[in-house]
Every structure is written in structure tokens, then in C-alpha cells.
PDB file of C-alpha atoms in Angstrom:
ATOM      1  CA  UNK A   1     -28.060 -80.943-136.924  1.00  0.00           C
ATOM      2  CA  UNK A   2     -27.681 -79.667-133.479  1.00  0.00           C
ATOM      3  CA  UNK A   3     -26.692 -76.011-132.218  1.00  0.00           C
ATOM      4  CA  UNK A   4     -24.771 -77.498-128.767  1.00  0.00           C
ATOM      5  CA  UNK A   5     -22.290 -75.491-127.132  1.00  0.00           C
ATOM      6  CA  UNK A   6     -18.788 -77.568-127.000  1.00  0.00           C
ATOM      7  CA  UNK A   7     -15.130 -76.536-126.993  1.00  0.00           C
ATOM      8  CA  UNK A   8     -16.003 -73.453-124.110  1.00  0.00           C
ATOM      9  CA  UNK A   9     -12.902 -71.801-122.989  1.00  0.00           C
ATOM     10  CA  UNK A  10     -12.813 -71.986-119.499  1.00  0.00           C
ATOM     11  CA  UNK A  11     -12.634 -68.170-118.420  1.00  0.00           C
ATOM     12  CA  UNK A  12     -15.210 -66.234-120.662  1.00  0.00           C
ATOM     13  CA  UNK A  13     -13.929 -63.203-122.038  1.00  0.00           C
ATOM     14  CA  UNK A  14     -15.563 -60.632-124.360  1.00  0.00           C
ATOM     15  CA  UNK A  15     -18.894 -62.259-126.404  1.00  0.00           C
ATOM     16  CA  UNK A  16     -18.344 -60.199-129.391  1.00  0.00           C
ATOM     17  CA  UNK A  17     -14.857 -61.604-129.732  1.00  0.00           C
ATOM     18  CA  UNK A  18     -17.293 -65.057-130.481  1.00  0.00           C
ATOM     19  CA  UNK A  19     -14.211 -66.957-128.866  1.00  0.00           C
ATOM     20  CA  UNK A  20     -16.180 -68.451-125.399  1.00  0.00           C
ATOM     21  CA  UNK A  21     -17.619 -71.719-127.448  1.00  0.00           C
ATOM     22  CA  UNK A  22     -18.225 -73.365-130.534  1.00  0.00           C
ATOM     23  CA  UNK A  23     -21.873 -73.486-131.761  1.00  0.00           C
ATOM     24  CA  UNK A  24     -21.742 -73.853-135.228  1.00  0.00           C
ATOM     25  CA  UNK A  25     -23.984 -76.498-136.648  1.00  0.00           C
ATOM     26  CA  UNK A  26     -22.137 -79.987-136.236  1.00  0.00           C
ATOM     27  CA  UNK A  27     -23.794 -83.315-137.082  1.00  0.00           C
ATOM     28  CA  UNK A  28     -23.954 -85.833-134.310  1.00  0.00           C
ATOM     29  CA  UNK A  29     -21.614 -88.069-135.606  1.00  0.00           C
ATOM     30  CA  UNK A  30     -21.189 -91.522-134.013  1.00  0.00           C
ATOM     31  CA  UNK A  31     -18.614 -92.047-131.279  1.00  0.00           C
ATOM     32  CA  UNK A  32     -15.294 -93.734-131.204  1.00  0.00           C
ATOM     33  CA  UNK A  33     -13.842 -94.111-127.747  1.00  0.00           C
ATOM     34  CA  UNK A  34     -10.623 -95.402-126.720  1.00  0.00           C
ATOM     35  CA  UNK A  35      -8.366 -95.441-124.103  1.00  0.00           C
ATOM     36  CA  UNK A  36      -4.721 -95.289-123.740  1.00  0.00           C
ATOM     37  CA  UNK A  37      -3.148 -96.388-120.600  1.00  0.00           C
ATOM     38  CA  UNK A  38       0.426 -96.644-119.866  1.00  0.00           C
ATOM     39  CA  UNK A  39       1.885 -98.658-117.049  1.00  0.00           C
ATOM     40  CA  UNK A  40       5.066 -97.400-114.712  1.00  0.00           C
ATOM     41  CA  UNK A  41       8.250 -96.405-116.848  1.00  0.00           C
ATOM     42  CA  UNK A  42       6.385 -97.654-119.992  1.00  0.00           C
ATOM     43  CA  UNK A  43       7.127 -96.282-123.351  1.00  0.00           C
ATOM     44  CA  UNK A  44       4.012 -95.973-126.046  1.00  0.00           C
ATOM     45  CA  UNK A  45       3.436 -94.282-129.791  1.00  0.00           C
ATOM     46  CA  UNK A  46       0.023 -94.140-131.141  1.00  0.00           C
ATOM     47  CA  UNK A  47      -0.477 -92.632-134.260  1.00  0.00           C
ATOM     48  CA  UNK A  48      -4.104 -91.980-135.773  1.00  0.00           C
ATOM     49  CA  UNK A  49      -5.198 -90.400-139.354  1.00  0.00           C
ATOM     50  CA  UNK A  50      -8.406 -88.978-139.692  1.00  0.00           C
ATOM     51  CA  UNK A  51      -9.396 -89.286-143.605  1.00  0.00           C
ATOM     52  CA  UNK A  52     -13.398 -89.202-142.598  1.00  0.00           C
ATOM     53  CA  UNK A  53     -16.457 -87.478-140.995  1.00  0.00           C
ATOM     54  CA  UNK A  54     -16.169 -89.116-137.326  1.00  0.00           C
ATOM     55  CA  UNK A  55     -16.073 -88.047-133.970  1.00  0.00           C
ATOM     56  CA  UNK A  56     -13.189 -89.668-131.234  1.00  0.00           C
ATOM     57  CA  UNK A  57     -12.284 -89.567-128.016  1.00  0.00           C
ATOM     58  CA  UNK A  58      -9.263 -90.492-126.750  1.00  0.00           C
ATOM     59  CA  UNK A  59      -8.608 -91.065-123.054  1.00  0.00           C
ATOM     60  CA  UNK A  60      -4.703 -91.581-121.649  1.00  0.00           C
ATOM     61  CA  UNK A  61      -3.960 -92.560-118.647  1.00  0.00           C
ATOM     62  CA  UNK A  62       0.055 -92.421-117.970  1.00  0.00           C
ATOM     63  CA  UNK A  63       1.548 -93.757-114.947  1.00  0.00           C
ATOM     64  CA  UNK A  64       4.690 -92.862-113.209  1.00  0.00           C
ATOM     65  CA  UNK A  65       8.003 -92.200-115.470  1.00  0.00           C
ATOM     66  CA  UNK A  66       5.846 -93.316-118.215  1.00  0.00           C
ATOM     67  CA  UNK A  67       6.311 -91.593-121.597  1.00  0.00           C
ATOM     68  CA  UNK A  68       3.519 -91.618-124.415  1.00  0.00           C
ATOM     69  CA  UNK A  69       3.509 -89.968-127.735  1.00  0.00           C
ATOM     70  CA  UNK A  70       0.620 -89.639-129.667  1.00  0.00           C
ATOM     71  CA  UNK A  71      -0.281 -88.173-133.013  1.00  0.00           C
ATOM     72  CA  UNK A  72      -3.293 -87.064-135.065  1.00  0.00           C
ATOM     73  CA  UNK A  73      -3.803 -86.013-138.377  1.00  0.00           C
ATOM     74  CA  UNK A  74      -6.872 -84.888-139.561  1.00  0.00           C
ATOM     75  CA  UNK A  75      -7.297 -84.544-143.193  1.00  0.00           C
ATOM     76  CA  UNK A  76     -11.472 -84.681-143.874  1.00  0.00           C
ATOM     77  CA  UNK A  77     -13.890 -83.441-146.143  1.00  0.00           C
ATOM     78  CA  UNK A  78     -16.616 -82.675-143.867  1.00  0.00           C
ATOM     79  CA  UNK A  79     -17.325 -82.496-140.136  1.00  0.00           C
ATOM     80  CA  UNK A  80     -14.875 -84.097-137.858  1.00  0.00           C
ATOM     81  CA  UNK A  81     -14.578 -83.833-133.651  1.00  0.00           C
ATOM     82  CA  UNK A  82     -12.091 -85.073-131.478  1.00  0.00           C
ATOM     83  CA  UNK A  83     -11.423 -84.974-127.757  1.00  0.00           C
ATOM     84  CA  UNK A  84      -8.188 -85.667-126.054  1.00  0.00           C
ATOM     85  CA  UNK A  85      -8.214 -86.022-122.555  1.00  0.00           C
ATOM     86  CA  UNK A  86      -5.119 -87.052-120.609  1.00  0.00           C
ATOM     87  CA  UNK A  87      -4.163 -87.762-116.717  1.00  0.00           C
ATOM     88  CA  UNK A  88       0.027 -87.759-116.064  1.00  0.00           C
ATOM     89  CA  UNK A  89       1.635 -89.248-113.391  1.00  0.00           C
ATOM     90  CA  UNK A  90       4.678 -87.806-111.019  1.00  0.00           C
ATOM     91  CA  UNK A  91       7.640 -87.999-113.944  1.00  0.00           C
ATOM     92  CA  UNK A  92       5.076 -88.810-116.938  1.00  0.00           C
ATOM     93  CA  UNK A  93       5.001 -87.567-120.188  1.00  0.00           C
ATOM     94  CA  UNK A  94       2.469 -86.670-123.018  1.00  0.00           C
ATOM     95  CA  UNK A  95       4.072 -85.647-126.550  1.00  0.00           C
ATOM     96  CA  UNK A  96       0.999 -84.605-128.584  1.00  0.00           C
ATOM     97  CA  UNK A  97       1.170 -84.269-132.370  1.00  0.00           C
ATOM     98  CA  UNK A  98      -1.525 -82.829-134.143  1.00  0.00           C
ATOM     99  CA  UNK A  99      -1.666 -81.781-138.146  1.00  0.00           C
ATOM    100  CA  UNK A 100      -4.848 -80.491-139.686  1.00  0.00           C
ATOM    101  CA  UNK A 101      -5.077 -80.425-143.476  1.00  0.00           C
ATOM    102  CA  UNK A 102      -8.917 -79.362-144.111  1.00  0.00           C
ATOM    103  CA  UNK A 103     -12.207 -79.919-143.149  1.00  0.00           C
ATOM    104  CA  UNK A 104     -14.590 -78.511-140.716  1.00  0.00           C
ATOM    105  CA  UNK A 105     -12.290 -79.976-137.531  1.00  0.00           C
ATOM    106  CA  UNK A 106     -13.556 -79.279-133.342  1.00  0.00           C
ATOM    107  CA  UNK A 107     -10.762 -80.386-131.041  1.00  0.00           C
ATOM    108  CA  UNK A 108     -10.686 -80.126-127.715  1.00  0.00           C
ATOM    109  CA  UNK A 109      -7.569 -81.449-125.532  1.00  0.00           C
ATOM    110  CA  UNK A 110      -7.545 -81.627-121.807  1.00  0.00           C
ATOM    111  CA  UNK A 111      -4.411 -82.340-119.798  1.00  0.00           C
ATOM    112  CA  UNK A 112      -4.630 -82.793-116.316  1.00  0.00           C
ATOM    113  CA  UNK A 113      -0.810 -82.717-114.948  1.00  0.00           C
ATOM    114  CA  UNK A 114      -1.105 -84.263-111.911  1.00  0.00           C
ATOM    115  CA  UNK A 115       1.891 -85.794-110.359  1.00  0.00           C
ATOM    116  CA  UNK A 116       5.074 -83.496-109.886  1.00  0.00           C
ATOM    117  CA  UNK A 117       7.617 -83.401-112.478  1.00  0.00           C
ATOM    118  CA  UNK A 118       4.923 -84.435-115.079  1.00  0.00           C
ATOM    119  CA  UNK A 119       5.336 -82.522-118.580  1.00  0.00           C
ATOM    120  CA  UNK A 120       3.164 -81.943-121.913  1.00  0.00           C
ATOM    121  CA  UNK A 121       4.309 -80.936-125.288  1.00  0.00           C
ATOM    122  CA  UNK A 122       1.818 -79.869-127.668  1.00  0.00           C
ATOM    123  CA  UNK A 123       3.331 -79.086-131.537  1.00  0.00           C
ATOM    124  CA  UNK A 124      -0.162 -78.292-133.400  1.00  0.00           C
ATOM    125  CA  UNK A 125       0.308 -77.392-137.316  1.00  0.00           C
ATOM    126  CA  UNK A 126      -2.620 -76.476-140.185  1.00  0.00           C
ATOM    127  CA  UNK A 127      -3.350 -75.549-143.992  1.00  0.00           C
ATOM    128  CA  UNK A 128      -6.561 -74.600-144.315  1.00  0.00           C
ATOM    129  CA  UNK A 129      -8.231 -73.308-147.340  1.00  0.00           C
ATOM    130  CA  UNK A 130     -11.581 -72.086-148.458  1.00  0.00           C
ATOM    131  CA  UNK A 131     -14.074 -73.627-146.851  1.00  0.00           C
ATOM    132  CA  UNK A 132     -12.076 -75.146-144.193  1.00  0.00           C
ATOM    133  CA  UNK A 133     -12.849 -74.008-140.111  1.00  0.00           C
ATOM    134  CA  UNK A 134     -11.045 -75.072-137.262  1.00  0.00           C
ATOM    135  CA  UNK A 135     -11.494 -74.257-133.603  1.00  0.00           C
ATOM    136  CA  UNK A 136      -8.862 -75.804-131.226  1.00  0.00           C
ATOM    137  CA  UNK A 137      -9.818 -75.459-127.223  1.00  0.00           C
ATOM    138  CA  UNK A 138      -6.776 -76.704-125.530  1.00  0.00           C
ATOM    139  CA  UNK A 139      -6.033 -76.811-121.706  1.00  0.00           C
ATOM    140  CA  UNK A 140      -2.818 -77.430-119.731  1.00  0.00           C
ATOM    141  CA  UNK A 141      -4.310 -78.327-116.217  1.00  0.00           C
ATOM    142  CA  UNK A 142      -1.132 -78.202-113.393  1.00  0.00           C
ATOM    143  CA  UNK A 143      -1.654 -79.694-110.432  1.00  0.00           C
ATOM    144  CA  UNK A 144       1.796 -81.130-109.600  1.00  0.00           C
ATOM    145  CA  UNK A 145       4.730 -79.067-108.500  1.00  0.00           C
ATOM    146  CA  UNK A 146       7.408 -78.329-111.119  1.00  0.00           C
ATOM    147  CA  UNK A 147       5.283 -79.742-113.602  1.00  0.00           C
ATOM    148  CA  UNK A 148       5.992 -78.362-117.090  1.00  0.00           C
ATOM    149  CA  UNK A 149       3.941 -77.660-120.301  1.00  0.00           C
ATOM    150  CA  UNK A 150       4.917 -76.691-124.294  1.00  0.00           C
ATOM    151  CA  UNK A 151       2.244 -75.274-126.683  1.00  0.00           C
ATOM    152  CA  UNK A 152       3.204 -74.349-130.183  1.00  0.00           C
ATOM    153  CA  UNK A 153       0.920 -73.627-133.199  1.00  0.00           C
ATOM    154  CA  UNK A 154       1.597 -72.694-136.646  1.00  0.00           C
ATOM    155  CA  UNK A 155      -0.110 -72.933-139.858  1.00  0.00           C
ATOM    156  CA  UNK A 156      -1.182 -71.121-142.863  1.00  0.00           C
ATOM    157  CA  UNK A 157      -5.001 -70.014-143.681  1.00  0.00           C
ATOM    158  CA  UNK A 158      -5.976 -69.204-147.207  1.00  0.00           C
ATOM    159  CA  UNK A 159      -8.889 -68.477-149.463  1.00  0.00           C
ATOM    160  CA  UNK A 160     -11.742 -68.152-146.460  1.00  0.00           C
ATOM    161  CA  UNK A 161     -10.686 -70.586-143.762  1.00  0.00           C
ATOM    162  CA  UNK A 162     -11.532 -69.703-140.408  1.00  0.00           C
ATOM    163  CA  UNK A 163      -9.260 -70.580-137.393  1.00  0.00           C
ATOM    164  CA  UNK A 164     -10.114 -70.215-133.970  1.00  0.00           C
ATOM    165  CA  UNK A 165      -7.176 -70.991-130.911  1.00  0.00           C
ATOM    166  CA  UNK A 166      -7.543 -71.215-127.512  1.00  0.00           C
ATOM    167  CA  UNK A 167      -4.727 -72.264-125.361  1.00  0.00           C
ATOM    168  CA  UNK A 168      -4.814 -72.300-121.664  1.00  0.00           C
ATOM    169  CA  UNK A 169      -2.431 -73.214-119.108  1.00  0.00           C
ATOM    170  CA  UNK A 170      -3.987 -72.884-115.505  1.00  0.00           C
ATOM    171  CA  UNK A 171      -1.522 -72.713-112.239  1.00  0.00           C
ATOM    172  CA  UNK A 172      -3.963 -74.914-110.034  1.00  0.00           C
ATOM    173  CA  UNK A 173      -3.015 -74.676-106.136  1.00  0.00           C
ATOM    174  CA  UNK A 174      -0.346 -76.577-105.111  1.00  0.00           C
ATOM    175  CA  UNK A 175       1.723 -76.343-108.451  1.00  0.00           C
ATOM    176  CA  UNK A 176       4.550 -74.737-107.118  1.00  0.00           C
ATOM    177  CA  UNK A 177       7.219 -74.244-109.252  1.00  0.00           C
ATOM    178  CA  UNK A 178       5.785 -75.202-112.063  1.00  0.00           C
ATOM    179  CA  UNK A 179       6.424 -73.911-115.707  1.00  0.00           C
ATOM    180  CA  UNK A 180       4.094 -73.202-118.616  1.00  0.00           C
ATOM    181  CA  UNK A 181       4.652 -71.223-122.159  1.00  0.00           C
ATOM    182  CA  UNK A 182       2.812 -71.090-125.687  1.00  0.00           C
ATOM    183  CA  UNK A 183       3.079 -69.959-128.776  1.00  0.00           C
ATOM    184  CA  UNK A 184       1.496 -69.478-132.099  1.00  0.00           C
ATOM    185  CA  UNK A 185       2.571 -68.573-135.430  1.00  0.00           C
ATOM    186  CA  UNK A 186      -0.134 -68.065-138.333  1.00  0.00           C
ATOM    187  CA  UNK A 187       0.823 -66.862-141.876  1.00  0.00           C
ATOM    188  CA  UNK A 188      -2.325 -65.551-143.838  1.00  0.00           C
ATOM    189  CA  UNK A 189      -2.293 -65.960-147.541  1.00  0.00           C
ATOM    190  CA  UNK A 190      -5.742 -63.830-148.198  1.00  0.00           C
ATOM    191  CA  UNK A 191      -7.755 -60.980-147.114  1.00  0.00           C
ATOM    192  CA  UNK A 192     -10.265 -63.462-146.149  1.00  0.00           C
ATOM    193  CA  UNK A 193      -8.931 -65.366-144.129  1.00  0.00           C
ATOM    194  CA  UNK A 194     -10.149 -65.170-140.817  1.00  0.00           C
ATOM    195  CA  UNK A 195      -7.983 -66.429-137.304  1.00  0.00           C
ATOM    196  CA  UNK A 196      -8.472 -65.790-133.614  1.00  0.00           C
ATOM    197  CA  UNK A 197      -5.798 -66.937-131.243  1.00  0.00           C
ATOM    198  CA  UNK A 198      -6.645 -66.377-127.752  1.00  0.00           C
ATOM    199  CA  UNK A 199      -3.442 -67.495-125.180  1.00  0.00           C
ATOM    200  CA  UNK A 200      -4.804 -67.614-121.837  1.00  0.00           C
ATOM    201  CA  UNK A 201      -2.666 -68.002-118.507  1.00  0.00           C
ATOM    202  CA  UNK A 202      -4.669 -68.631-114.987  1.00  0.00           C
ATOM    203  CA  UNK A 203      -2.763 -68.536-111.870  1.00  0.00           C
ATOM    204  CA  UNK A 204      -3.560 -69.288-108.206  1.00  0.00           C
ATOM    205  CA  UNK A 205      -0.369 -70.312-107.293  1.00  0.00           C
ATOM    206  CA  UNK A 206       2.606 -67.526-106.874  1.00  0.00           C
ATOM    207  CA  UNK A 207       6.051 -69.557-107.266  1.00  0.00           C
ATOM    208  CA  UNK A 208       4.938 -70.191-111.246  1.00  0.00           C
ATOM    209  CA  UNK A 209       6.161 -69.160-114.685  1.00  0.00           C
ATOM    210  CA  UNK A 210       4.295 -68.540-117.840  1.00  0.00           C
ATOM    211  CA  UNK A 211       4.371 -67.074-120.869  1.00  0.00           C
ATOM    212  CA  UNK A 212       2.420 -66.730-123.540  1.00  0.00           C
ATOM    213  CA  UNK A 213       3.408 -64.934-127.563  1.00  0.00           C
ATOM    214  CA  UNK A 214       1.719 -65.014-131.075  1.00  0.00           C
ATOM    215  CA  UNK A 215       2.648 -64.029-134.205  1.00  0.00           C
ATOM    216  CA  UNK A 216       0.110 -63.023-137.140  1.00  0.00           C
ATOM    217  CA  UNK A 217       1.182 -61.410-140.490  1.00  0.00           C
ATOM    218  CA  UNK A 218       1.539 -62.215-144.451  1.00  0.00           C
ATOM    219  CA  UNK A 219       4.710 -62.778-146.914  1.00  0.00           C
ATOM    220  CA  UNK A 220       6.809 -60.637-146.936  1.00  0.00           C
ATOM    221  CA  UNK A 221       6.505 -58.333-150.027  1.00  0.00           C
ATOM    222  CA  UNK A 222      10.764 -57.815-150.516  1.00  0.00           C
ATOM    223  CA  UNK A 223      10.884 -62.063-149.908  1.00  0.00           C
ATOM    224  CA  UNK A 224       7.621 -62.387-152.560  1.00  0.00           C
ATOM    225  CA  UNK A 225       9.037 -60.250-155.554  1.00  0.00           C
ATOM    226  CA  UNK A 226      11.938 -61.767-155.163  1.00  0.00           C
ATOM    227  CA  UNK A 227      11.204 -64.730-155.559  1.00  0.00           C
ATOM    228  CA  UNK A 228       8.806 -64.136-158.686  1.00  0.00           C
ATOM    229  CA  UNK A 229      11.932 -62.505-159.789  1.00  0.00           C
ATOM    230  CA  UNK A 230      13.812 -65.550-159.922  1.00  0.00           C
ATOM    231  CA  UNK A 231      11.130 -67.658-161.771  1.00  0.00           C
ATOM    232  CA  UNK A 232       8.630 -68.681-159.005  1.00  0.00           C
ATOM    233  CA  UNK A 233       5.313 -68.764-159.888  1.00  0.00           C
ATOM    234  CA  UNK A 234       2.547 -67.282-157.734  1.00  0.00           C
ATOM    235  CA  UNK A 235       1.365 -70.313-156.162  1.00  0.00           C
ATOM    236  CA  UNK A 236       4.374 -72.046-155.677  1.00  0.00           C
ATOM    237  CA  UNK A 237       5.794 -69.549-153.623  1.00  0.00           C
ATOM    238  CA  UNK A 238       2.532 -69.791-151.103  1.00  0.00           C
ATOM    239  CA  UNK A 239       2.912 -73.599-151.055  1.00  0.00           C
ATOM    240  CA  UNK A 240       6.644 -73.003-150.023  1.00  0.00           C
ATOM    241  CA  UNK A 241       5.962 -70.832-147.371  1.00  0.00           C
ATOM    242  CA  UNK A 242       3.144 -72.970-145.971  1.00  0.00           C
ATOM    243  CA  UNK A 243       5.241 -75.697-145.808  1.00  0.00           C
ATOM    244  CA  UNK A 244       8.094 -73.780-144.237  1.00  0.00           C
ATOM    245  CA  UNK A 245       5.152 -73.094-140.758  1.00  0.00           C
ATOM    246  CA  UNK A 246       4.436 -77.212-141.321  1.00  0.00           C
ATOM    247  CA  UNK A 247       8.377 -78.193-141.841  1.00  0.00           C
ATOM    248  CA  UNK A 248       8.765 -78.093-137.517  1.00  0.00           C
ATOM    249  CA  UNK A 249       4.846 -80.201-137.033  1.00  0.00           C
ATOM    250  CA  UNK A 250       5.576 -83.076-139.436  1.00  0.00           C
ATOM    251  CA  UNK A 251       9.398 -83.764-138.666  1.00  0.00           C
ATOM    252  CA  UNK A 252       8.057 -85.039-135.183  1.00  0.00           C
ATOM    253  CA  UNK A 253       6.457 -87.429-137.054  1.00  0.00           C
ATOM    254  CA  UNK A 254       8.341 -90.655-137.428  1.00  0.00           C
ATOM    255  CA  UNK A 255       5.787 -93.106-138.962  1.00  0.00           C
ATOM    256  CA  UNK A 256       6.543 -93.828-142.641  1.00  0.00           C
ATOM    257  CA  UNK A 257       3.508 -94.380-143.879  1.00  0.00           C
ATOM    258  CA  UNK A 258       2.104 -91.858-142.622  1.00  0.00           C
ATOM    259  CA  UNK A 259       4.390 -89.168-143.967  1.00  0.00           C
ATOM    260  CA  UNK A 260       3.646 -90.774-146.859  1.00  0.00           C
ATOM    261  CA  UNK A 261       0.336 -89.709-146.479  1.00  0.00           C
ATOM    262  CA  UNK A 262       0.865 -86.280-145.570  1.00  0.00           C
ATOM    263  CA  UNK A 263       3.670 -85.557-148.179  1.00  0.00           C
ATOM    264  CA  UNK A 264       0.871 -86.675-150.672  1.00  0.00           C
ATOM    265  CA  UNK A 265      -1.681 -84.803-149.545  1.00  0.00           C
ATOM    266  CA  UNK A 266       0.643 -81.900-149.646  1.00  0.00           C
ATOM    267  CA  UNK A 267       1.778 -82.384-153.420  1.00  0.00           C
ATOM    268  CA  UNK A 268       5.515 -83.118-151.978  1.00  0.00           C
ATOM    269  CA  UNK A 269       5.652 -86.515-153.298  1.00  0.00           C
ATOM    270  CA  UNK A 270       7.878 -88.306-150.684  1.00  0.00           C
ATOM    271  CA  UNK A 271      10.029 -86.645-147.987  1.00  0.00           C
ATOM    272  CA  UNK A 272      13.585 -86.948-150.627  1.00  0.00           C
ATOM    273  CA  UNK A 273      12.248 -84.810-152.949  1.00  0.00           C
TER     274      UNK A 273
END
């Protein structure tokens, strides 16, 4: 086991918040590198499910008016890392899907906007239960002008999970005109849950916009007796509303068998029921 700091957000802010890095014991866990490159006006979908302990690192390199969609979904047991670092072209596009159902999960994504026009859209989802932790370091890099970049999060956290998200976009010199905006939405289903979300916005260019909102809080009480009023049990009502803050995540998913995998894991059965 190893006590290394990874996952630092790039402007430290207060240490008690315990938000700068992520130094919880994680095994060193072999390796898997690959690389994604996609030529001039080329279209590309990779999709990747993460059943096991592992650690990957995915590189993407997109050319000009080249459009690339990836997505992850991490549903593990144990310890699990992943890095995500991209490089976008004038025109070039990154469409990042990412779903975490469990586990102790690091990720780290890195987007370096570079060439003007260039856009990133993040939709990150979660259901994490006791025992589960995830810490999610995420940075929108602009260096292009009028480049443009999307974060949403939502999820649910139950039992004693621990969620930690830190979303930066950074307004490097020479991004005029550029455009930036993120938002989170977490529904807690216990009064141990624990979740951080920590939207950051750096700026050293003037003619930029960003903007930055979250969104914390339980059931509804009025929507929850109601419902038990009409017959729904307890925990069906929780697995309703977590997969009301998922519904958005998984319908950009258009692999089959992967929903299939998901709508198992979930207890949905297939996507018709």
C-alpha cells in the first residue's frame, strides 16, 4: 500500500476542507495504457466497463473537426484508478461519459482545449453505497479562443459513501471568448453520507464566461409520504429517485450491451421495463 498524493486540485484551497488531494491508501495496481487518436474530420466511440481492481490511462489525441465520444463505467468491488487525458484540435470534440456504480474509484480527467472552437462535454453520474468512495479531479484546460466546455454531475450517495468533486475550468491566456459552465446535482439518502463538491473557475483572460452551480439536498418529505401513501415501499422509492439523477447519464449511452449491463446492475432488468 502506498500513501501518494494523486488527483491534487490545481489551486489549493482550505486543508481542513481535505479537498487539495487524494491520499487514501490505494494499491499500486498494474497499468493499462492506451491511446486514442483521431485523424482530421474523423468520427470515433469507445466505450470501456470497468468490472475489476485496475488502474487505466487513457490518452486522446483529436485532430481538427474531429469528434470522439468516449464512455466509462466503473462498476468494481475494490480499488480502481483511471486517468483521462485529452488534447483537441481547432473544431474538435470530446463527449465524455462516465457512470460509477461502487467501489473505491480515483479519476482524474485532463482536457487540454487547444485549438479554437474546440468543445468538451462531460455528463458524470454515481450510486454509491456503504462502503463505496469516490473522488473525481476534473480539469477543463482552454487555450483556444471561443473554445467551449460542459460539466454536469449527479448521483445519489447512501449508507456511508463518500464523494469528493472537483471541477475546474481554467481561462488560460489567449482564450478569448471562450465559454465554460458546471454543474452538480447530489441527492443524499442517509445521514452518513458524506459529499464535497468543489466548482472551481480560474481566469486570466477577460473576454470569458463561466459559471459554476450545485445542488445538495434529500427527498422531499411531501413527495416521500406520498408515495408510501400510494403503496411504495421504503426502498423502492430511494431506488426510483436514484435512478431519476442516473435517467440523463445513461441515455447518452447508446451501446446495447452495455446498457444491458448497467440496467442489470441496477435491478431494472432491460431498458422496456
Amino acid at each position: 500500500m502506498s500513501d501518494t498524493k494523486i488527483n491534487i486540485l490545481p489551486v489549493p484551497t482550505f486543508r481542513w476542507l481535505g479537498v487539495n488531494d487524494y491520499k487514501h491508501d490505494i494499491k499500486e495496481l498494474q497499468t493499462g495504457t492506451s491511446e486514442i487518436s483521431v485523424s482530421e474530420n474523423e468520427t470515433k466511440s469507445e466505450v470501456v466497463y470497468i468490472d475489476r481492481e485496475g488502474s487505466t490511462d487513457i490518452r486522446i489525441s483529436a485532430e481538427n473537426g474531429s469528434k470522439i465520444k468516449l464512455v466509462q463505467v466503473f462498476d468494481v468491488k475494490g480499488q480502481a484508478k483511471s486517468k483521462v487525458s485529452a488534447e483537441l484540435g481547432e473544431n474538435a470534440s470530446l463527449e465524455l461519459v462516465e457512470l460509477f456504480l461502487g467501489g473505491e474509484v480515483v479519476s482524474e480527467i485532463v482536457t487540454d482545449l487547444k485549438g479554437r472552437k474546440a468543445s468538451f462535454e462531460a455528463d458524470i453520474g454515481f450510486k454509491l453505497d456503504s462502503g463505496d468512495k469516490l473522488d473525481i479531479n476534473l480539469v477543463a484546460d482552454h487555450h483556444g479562443r471561443k473554445t467551449i466546455s460542459r460539466i454536469n454531475a449527479s448521483g445519489v450517495l447512501g449508507g456511508d459513501a463518500e464523494k469528493t468533486f472537483k471541477g475546474t475550468i481554467d481561462f488560460k491566456n489567449g482564450s478569448d471568448g471562450a465559454k465554460g459552465a458546471e454543474k452538480e446535482e447530489v441527492l443524499l439518502m442517509s445521514d452518513t453520507a458524506v459529499n464535497k463538491t468543489v466548482p472551481l473557475i480560474l481566469c486570466a483572460e477577460e473576454n470569458v464566461e463561466g459559471n459554476h452551480g450545485a445542488s445538495v439536498g434529500r427527498i422531499d418529505e411531501k413527495q416521500f409520504f406520498y408515495m408510501q401513501s400510494r403503496g411504495i415501499e421504503e426502498e423502492k422509492i430511494y431506488d426510483l429517485a436514484a435512478q431519476a439523477k442516473l435517467a440523463k447519464v445513461i441515455s447518452r449511452i447508446d451501446d446495447k450491451e452495455t446498457l444491458s449491463r448497467i440496467y442489470s446492475r441496477l435491478g431494472r432488468g432491460d431498458d422496456s421495463e
